[in-house]
Amino acid sequence: MEHQGARYYYSRLTDREKSAYDALCKGLDCFASSVSLGRISPTRMQSIVESVVYDNPGYFYFDQRRIAAMQTLSGITVKPEYCNTPGEVRLLWKQIQAQLDAFMHTRIRPGMPPLARQIEAHRWMQQHIRIADGADTREQHSVVGALVQGSCVCEGFAHAYKLLCDRLHLASILVTGTARRPDGVVEPHAWNITRLEGSTAHIDVTWDTALGSGAYDYFNLTDAEIRADHCFDGGLYPPCTEKRFDYFTSNRLVAKDPAQLGRLIAAQAHKACFSVKLAFPWDASLLDTCGFPVGRIRYNQAQNVLFFQTDTP
């Protein structure tokens, strides 16, 4: 597998743990039946395994949930479980690379700014990957579900986004935590943090995809913004405090008051769909005075975002 992407979790390990991380990667590359991790703390073994998986989406064939470990005189030895044969992995990786190549060829131009590249990755994923429903499979949690089968759950989206960012030379981190759905149900969830020109921000492609094509409600949010409906251990990740690359700020789609909302609606009404971030409390009665044309409206209370889908031909 390729190891050219950002390795945030690796950077958080001690020197001894980094050696164990490297040893595990080397073992997974050659489908080793056992790998010596050296003298590491048994309580840290799982963190090292997770670091390898979160940093490297290409290890989709390694089942971290079924890894066995033994304490020996020389340290800890693990026995990885593989979900695919080497031949199957080569074929799947070829299919994944073909998808990445197609994305790069059709969406990315030389000299594109980092934000423009990130937006294209977000749009491409919304258009090519659907949220899996029905029976939960292992592939749905990996880049295989996302980029080969075109259907996955949040973990698959997060791994695929990380892999796209690796190709785009954008530093990205897979984030794990929980999220509260609009119906109030809290469930385990995965999303990403991206660094653009020294600024870090959260992006949840899964939830934007669930909201529909053209949604940017969860594109480059601060810690405070995403905590409205996501929960995570802030001590594990770099702080996200700037709104420098927030989609709505970058595109001047933030309404500070109802009058500005009306002006933004008038300016965007020719589009099939558009969103506006509100910097004031929303009241549905304001629609009567904002001049929205005939169409559908969606309001995201947690992020205070209005999405408009017009009936414009």
Coordinates of C-alpha atoms in Angstrom, one line a residue:
M1 CA 0.0 0.0 0.0
E2 CA 1.0 3.6 -0.4
H3 CA 2.0 5.6 2.7
Q4 CA 2.2 9.1 1.4
G5 CA -0.6 10.8 3.3
A6 CA -0.8 12.7 6.5
R7 CA 0.0 10.6 9.6
Y8 CA -1.4 12.6 12.4
Y9 CA -1.9 9.7 14.8
Y10 CA 1.6 8.5 14.2
S11 CA 2.8 12.0 15.2
R12 CA 1.2 11.6 18.6
L13 CA 3.0 8.4 19.5
T14 CA 6.2 8.0 21.5
D15 CA 9.4 6.9 19.7
R16 CA 9.0 3.4 20.9
E17 CA 5.3 3.4 19.9
K18 CA 6.3 4.8 16.5
S19 CA 8.6 1.8 16.0
A20 CA 5.7 -0.5 16.8
Y21 CA 3.5 1.4 14.3
D22 CA 6.2 1.0 11.6
A23 CA 6.6 -2.7 12.4
L24 CA 2.8 -3.3 12.1
C25 CA 2.6 -1.4 8.8
K26 CA 5.5 -3.5 7.4
G27 CA 3.8 -6.7 8.6
L28 CA 0.4 -5.7 7.0
D29 CA 2.1 -4.9 3.7
C30 CA 3.4 -8.4 3.4
F31 CA 0.4 -10.2 5.1
A32 CA 2.6 -11.4 7.9
S33 CA 1.0 -14.0 10.2
S34 CA 2.6 -12.4 13.3
V35 CA 4.3 -9.1 14.0
S36 CA 6.5 -8.2 16.9
L37 CA 5.7 -4.7 18.3
G38 CA 8.6 -4.7 20.8
R39 CA 8.4 -3.6 24.4
I40 CA 5.3 -1.5 24.5
S41 CA 2.6 -1.2 27.1
P42 CA -0.3 -3.6 26.6
T43 CA -2.7 -0.8 27.4
R44 CA -1.2 1.2 24.4
M45 CA -1.4 -1.6 21.9
Q46 CA -4.9 -0.8 20.8
S47 CA -4.0 2.9 20.4
I48 CA -1.2 1.9 18.1
V49 CA -3.4 -0.4 16.0
E50 CA -6.1 2.3 15.7
S51 CA -3.4 4.9 14.7
V52 CA -2.3 2.6 11.8
V53 CA -5.9 2.1 10.6
Y54 CA -6.9 5.8 11.0
D55 CA -3.8 7.1 9.2
N56 CA -3.8 4.5 6.4
P57 CA -7.2 3.9 4.6
G58 CA -5.4 1.4 2.3
Y59 CA -5.4 -1.2 5.1
F60 CA -9.0 -2.0 4.5
Y61 CA -8.2 -5.7 4.5
F62 CA -7.0 -5.7 8.1
D63 CA -9.6 -6.4 10.7
Q64 CA -8.5 -4.5 13.8
R65 CA -11.4 -6.0 15.8
R66 CA -10.0 -9.5 15.5
I67 CA -6.3 -9.0 16.2
A68 CA -4.8 -11.4 18.8
A69 CA -1.9 -10.3 21.1
M70 CA 0.6 -12.3 23.1
Q71 CA 3.0 -11.1 25.7
T72 CA 6.5 -12.6 25.2
L73 CA 10.0 -12.1 26.7
S74 CA 10.8 -9.7 23.8
G75 CA 7.6 -7.7 24.1
I76 CA 4.2 -7.9 22.5
T77 CA 3.5 -10.0 19.4
V78 CA 0.3 -9.6 17.5
K79 CA -1.4 -11.9 15.0
P80 CA -3.4 -9.9 12.4
E81 CA -6.6 -11.2 10.8
Y82 CA -7.0 -10.5 7.1
C83 CA -10.3 -10.2 5.4
N84 CA -9.0 -10.5 1.8
T85 CA -6.3 -12.5 0.1
P86 CA -3.3 -10.7 -1.4
G87 CA -4.8 -11.2 -4.9
E88 CA -8.1 -9.7 -3.8
V89 CA -6.4 -6.7 -2.3
R90 CA -4.4 -6.0 -5.4
L91 CA -7.6 -6.1 -7.5
L92 CA -9.6 -3.9 -5.0
W93 CA -6.7 -1.4 -4.7
K94 CA -6.5 -1.2 -8.5
Q95 CA -10.2 -0.3 -8.6
I96 CA -9.8 2.3 -5.9
Q97 CA -6.9 3.9 -7.7
A98 CA -9.0 4.0 -10.9
Q99 CA -11.7 6.0 -9.0
L100 CA -9.1 8.3 -7.6
D101 CA -7.5 8.8 -11.0
A102 CA -10.9 9.6 -12.5
F103 CA -11.6 12.2 -9.8
M104 CA -8.2 13.8 -10.3
H105 CA -8.6 13.9 -14.1
T106 CA -12.1 15.3 -14.2
R107 CA -12.2 17.6 -11.2
I108 CA -8.7 18.9 -10.4
R109 CA -6.8 21.5 -12.5
P110 CA -3.2 22.5 -12.1
G111 CA -2.7 25.4 -9.7
M112 CA -6.1 24.9 -7.9
P113 CA -6.1 26.5 -4.5
P114 CA -6.4 24.1 -1.5
L115 CA -10.0 25.2 -0.7
A116 CA -11.1 24.7 -4.3
R117 CA -9.6 21.2 -4.2
Q118 CA -11.3 20.4 -1.0
I119 CA -14.7 21.6 -2.3
E120 CA -14.3 19.4 -5.4
A121 CA -13.6 16.3 -3.2
H122 CA -16.7 17.1 -1.1
R123 CA -18.9 17.5 -4.2
W124 CA -17.5 14.4 -5.9
M125 CA -18.2 12.3 -2.8
Q126 CA -21.8 13.6 -2.6
Q127 CA -22.4 12.7 -6.2
H128 CA -20.7 9.3 -6.3
I129 CA -21.2 7.7 -2.8
R130 CA -24.5 7.0 -1.2
I131 CA -25.2 6.3 2.5
A132 CA -25.6 2.5 3.0
D133 CA -28.9 1.2 4.3
G134 CA -30.0 -2.3 5.1
A135 CA -27.5 -5.0 6.3
D136 CA -24.3 -3.7 7.8
T137 CA -21.2 -5.2 6.1
R138 CA -17.5 -4.8 6.8
E139 CA -16.9 -3.2 3.4
Q140 CA -19.3 -0.3 4.3
H141 CA -16.8 0.8 6.9
S142 CA -13.9 1.2 4.5
V143 CA -12.8 2.7 1.2
V144 CA -14.0 -0.5 -0.5
G145 CA -17.6 0.3 0.3
A146 CA -17.1 4.0 -0.6
L147 CA -15.0 3.8 -3.7
V148 CA -15.6 0.4 -5.2
Q149 CA -19.2 -0.4 -4.2
G150 CA -20.4 3.3 -4.0
S151 CA -22.2 2.7 -0.7
C152 CA -20.9 3.1 2.9
V153 CA -21.5 4.3 6.4
C154 CA -19.8 7.3 8.1
E155 CA -16.5 5.4 8.7
G156 CA -16.3 4.6 5.0
F157 CA -16.9 8.2 4.1
A158 CA -14.2 9.4 6.5
H159 CA -11.7 6.9 5.2
A160 CA -12.5 7.8 1.6
Y161 CA -12.2 11.5 2.3
K162 CA -8.8 10.9 4.0
L163 CA -7.6 9.0 0.9
L164 CA -8.8 11.8 -1.5
C165 CA -7.1 14.4 0.6
D166 CA -3.9 12.3 0.6
R167 CA -4.0 12.4 -3.3
L168 CA -4.7 16.2 -3.1
H169 CA -1.8 16.8 -0.7
L170 CA -4.2 18.1 1.9
A171 CA -3.6 17.1 5.5
S172 CA -6.6 15.3 6.9
I173 CA -7.5 13.4 10.1
L174 CA -10.1 10.8 10.7
V175 CA -12.1 11.9 13.8
T176 CA -14.2 9.5 15.9
G177 CA -16.9 10.4 18.4
T178 CA -20.7 10.5 18.6
A179 CA -23.4 12.6 16.9
R180 CA -26.9 13.5 17.7
R181 CA -29.4 13.0 14.9
P182 CA -32.3 15.4 14.4
D183 CA -34.6 12.8 16.0
G184 CA -32.4 13.0 19.2
V185 CA -30.7 9.6 18.8
V186 CA -27.0 9.7 19.7
E187 CA -24.8 7.2 17.8
P188 CA -21.1 6.5 17.2
H189 CA -19.9 8.6 14.3
A190 CA -16.8 9.4 12.2
W191 CA -15.8 12.5 10.3
N192 CA -12.7 14.5 9.4
I193 CA -10.5 17.5 10.3
T194 CA -8.7 19.1 7.4
R195 CA -5.8 21.6 7.5
L196 CA -5.7 24.3 4.9
E197 CA -2.8 26.8 4.9
G198 CA -2.3 26.3 8.6
S199 CA -6.0 26.5 9.5
T200 CA -7.8 23.4 10.8
A201 CA -11.6 22.7 10.5
H202 CA -14.1 19.9 10.8
I203 CA -15.9 18.5 7.8
D204 CA -18.6 15.8 7.9
V205 CA -19.2 14.6 4.3
T206 CA -21.6 11.9 5.6
W207 CA -24.0 14.3 7.1
D208 CA -23.8 16.7 4.1
T209 CA -24.5 13.8 1.8
A210 CA -27.5 12.8 4.0
L211 CA -28.9 16.4 3.6
G212 CA -28.7 16.2 -0.2
S213 CA -26.5 17.4 -3.1
G214 CA -25.4 20.9 -2.6
A215 CA -25.4 20.9 1.2
Y216 CA -22.5 22.4 3.0
D217 CA -23.9 22.6 6.5
Y218 CA -20.9 20.6 7.9
F219 CA -18.1 22.0 5.7
N220 CA -15.1 23.4 7.6
L221 CA -16.7 24.1 11.0
T222 CA -15.0 25.2 14.2
D223 CA -15.0 23.1 17.4
A224 CA -17.8 25.2 18.8
E225 CA -20.0 24.9 15.7
I226 CA -19.7 21.1 15.3
R227 CA -20.3 20.5 19.0
A228 CA -23.9 21.7 18.4
D229 CA -24.6 18.1 17.4
H230 CA -21.3 16.2 17.5
C231 CA -19.2 15.1 20.5
F232 CA -15.5 14.2 20.5
D233 CA -12.5 14.3 22.8
G234 CA -10.9 17.7 22.1
G235 CA -7.7 16.7 23.7
L236 CA -7.0 14.2 20.9
Y237 CA -7.2 16.7 18.0
P238 CA -5.8 20.0 17.0
P239 CA -8.0 23.0 17.9
C240 CA -10.4 24.2 15.2
T241 CA -11.1 27.8 16.0
E242 CA -10.9 29.8 12.7
K243 CA -13.7 30.4 10.2
R244 CA -11.3 31.3 7.5
F245 CA -12.3 28.5 5.2
D246 CA -15.9 28.0 6.3
Y247 CA -18.0 27.5 3.2
F248 CA -20.5 30.2 4.0
T249 CA -17.9 32.8 5.0
S250 CA -15.7 32.1 2.0
N251 CA -18.7 32.5 -0.4
R252 CA -20.2 35.5 1.5
L253 CA -23.4 33.5 2.3
V254 CA -23.7 34.6 5.9
A255 CA -26.8 36.7 6.7
K256 CA -26.3 39.0 9.7
D257 CA -30.0 40.1 9.8
P258 CA -33.3 39.5 8.0
A259 CA -32.6 42.3 5.5
Q260 CA -29.3 40.8 4.4
L261 CA -31.0 37.4 4.2
G262 CA -33.5 39.0 1.7
R263 CA -30.6 40.4 -0.4
L264 CA -28.8 37.0 -0.4
I265 CA -32.0 35.2 -1.5
A266 CA -32.5 37.7 -4.3
A267 CA -29.0 37.3 -5.5
Q268 CA -29.1 33.4 -5.4
A269 CA -32.7 32.8 -6.5
H270 CA -31.6 32.0 -10.1
K271 CA -29.8 28.8 -8.8
A272 CA -31.4 25.4 -8.5
C273 CA -30.3 25.3 -4.9
F274 CA -28.3 27.4 -2.4
S275 CA -27.7 27.7 1.3
V276 CA -27.3 30.6 3.7
K277 CA -25.8 30.6 7.2
L278 CA -27.7 32.8 9.7
A279 CA -26.0 34.9 12.3
F280 CA -29.3 35.7 14.0
P281 CA -32.2 33.6 15.5
W282 CA -34.4 32.1 12.8
D283 CA -38.1 32.6 12.7
A284 CA -40.2 30.9 10.0
S285 CA -42.4 34.0 9.7
L286 CA -39.5 35.9 8.3
L287 CA -40.0 34.0 5.0
D288 CA -42.9 36.3 4.3
T289 CA -40.6 39.3 4.1
C290 CA -37.5 37.7 2.6
G291 CA -38.8 37.2 -0.9
F292 CA -38.0 33.5 -1.3
P293 CA -39.4 32.2 -4.6
V294 CA -41.5 29.1 -4.9
G295 CA -39.6 25.9 -3.9
R296 CA -38.5 23.8 -0.9
I297 CA -36.8 25.0 2.3
R298 CA -34.8 23.0 4.8
Y299 CA -33.7 24.4 8.1
N300 CA -30.8 22.9 10.1
Q301 CA -31.4 24.2 13.6
A302 CA -28.1 22.9 15.0
Q303 CA -26.0 24.8 12.5
N304 CA -28.5 27.6 11.8
V305 CA -28.4 27.0 8.1
L306 CA -31.2 27.5 5.6
F307 CA -31.2 25.5 2.4
F308 CA -33.3 26.6 -0.5
Q309 CA -34.3 24.5 -3.5
T310 CA -36.0 26.6 -6.1
D311 CA -38.4 25.8 -8.9
T312 CA -36.2 27.7 -11.3
P313 CA -35.9 25.7 -14.6

